[in-house]
Amino acid sequence: MKSHYKFSIKDNGIGIDKKYHDKIFKIFHSLKKSKDSSGIGLSIVKKIVDLHEGEIWLDSEPNIGTTFYFTLKK
């Protein structure tokens, strides 16, 4: 029996370059300089996933889109 549920969220946006994959879950990090982005959204998501003994990661291709995956303990 598996111990975690697995979820995925996919878009067909601009994608995220691999050089940013390890940085986007850090607090106050944003890929765009924008007053509309605080850079805390994905760090909060990561913290919640961590608290539920899960993992979060992504698969992305520039100009194709991004899929975020995360697991939560059952």
Short mmCIF file of C-alpha atoms in Angstrom, two decimals:
data_model
loop_
_atom_site.label_atom_id
_atom_site.label_comp_id
_atom_site.label_asym_id
_atom_site.label_seq_id
_atom_site.Cartn_x
_atom_site.Cartn_y
_atom_site.Cartn_z
CA MET A 1 0.00 0.00 0.00
CA LYS A 2 1.31 3.43 -0.89
CA SER A 3 1.94 5.82 1.96
CA HIS A 4 1.34 9.10 0.08
CA TYR A 5 -1.21 10.67 -2.23
CA LYS A 6 0.31 12.20 -5.38
CA PHE A 7 -1.09 15.34 -7.06
CA SER A 8 -0.11 17.26 -10.18
CA ILE A 9 -0.98 20.68 -11.57
CA LYS A 10 -0.14 21.43 -15.20
CA ASP A 11 -0.19 24.55 -17.34
CA ASN A 12 0.74 25.44 -20.90
CA GLY A 13 2.50 28.69 -20.05
CA ILE A 14 6.00 29.97 -20.73
CA GLY A 15 7.73 27.30 -18.63
CA ILE A 16 10.53 27.66 -16.09
CA ASP A 17 14.18 27.30 -17.03
CA LYS A 18 15.98 24.46 -15.19
CA LYS A 19 18.43 26.92 -13.61
CA TYR A 20 15.54 28.24 -11.48
CA HIS A 21 14.03 24.92 -10.38
CA ASP A 22 15.91 24.83 -7.07
CA LYS A 23 15.27 28.52 -6.35
CA ILE A 24 11.54 28.97 -6.88
CA PHE A 25 10.59 27.34 -3.57
CA LYS A 26 12.76 29.77 -1.58
CA ILE A 27 11.04 32.64 0.21
CA PHE A 28 11.02 36.03 -1.52
CA HIS A 29 12.28 34.56 -4.78
CA SER A 30 10.38 35.54 -7.89
CA LEU A 31 11.30 34.94 -11.51
CA LYS A 32 9.87 38.31 -12.50
CA LYS A 33 10.45 41.69 -10.95
CA SER A 34 6.86 42.68 -10.30
CA LYS A 35 5.01 44.56 -7.61
CA ASP A 36 2.24 41.95 -8.05
CA SER A 37 4.46 39.10 -6.82
CA SER A 38 5.78 38.85 -3.28
CA GLY A 39 7.84 35.72 -3.94
CA ILE A 40 6.34 33.82 -1.01
CA GLY A 41 3.61 31.73 -2.66
CA LEU A 42 5.60 28.62 -3.57
CA SER A 43 7.64 28.79 -0.36
CA ILE A 44 4.36 28.61 1.60
CA VAL A 45 3.21 25.68 -0.52
CA LYS A 46 6.52 23.90 0.14
CA LYS A 47 6.22 24.49 3.88
CA ILE A 48 2.69 23.05 3.93
CA VAL A 49 3.79 20.02 1.91
CA ASP A 50 6.78 19.52 4.25
CA LEU A 51 4.49 19.69 7.31
CA HIS A 52 2.42 16.87 5.79
CA GLU A 53 5.57 14.78 5.24
CA GLY A 54 5.38 15.18 1.48
CA GLU A 55 7.55 16.35 -1.37
CA ILE A 56 7.14 18.95 -4.11
CA TRP A 57 8.93 19.16 -7.46
CA LEU A 58 8.36 20.30 -11.01
CA ASP A 59 8.91 19.33 -14.60
CA SER A 60 9.07 22.24 -17.02
CA GLU A 61 10.00 23.07 -20.59
CA PRO A 62 10.47 26.70 -21.69
CA ASN A 63 7.69 27.74 -24.08
CA ILE A 64 5.83 24.46 -23.44
CA GLY A 65 4.60 24.62 -19.84
CA THR A 66 5.13 23.42 -16.31
CA THR A 67 3.81 20.57 -14.21
CA PHE A 68 4.10 20.80 -10.44
CA TYR A 69 3.88 17.54 -8.50
CA PHE A 70 3.44 17.10 -4.78
CA THR A 71 2.76 14.29 -2.36
CA LEU A 72 0.98 14.28 0.99
CA LYS A 73 1.13 11.52 3.55
CA LYS A 74 -2.08 9.47 3.81
#
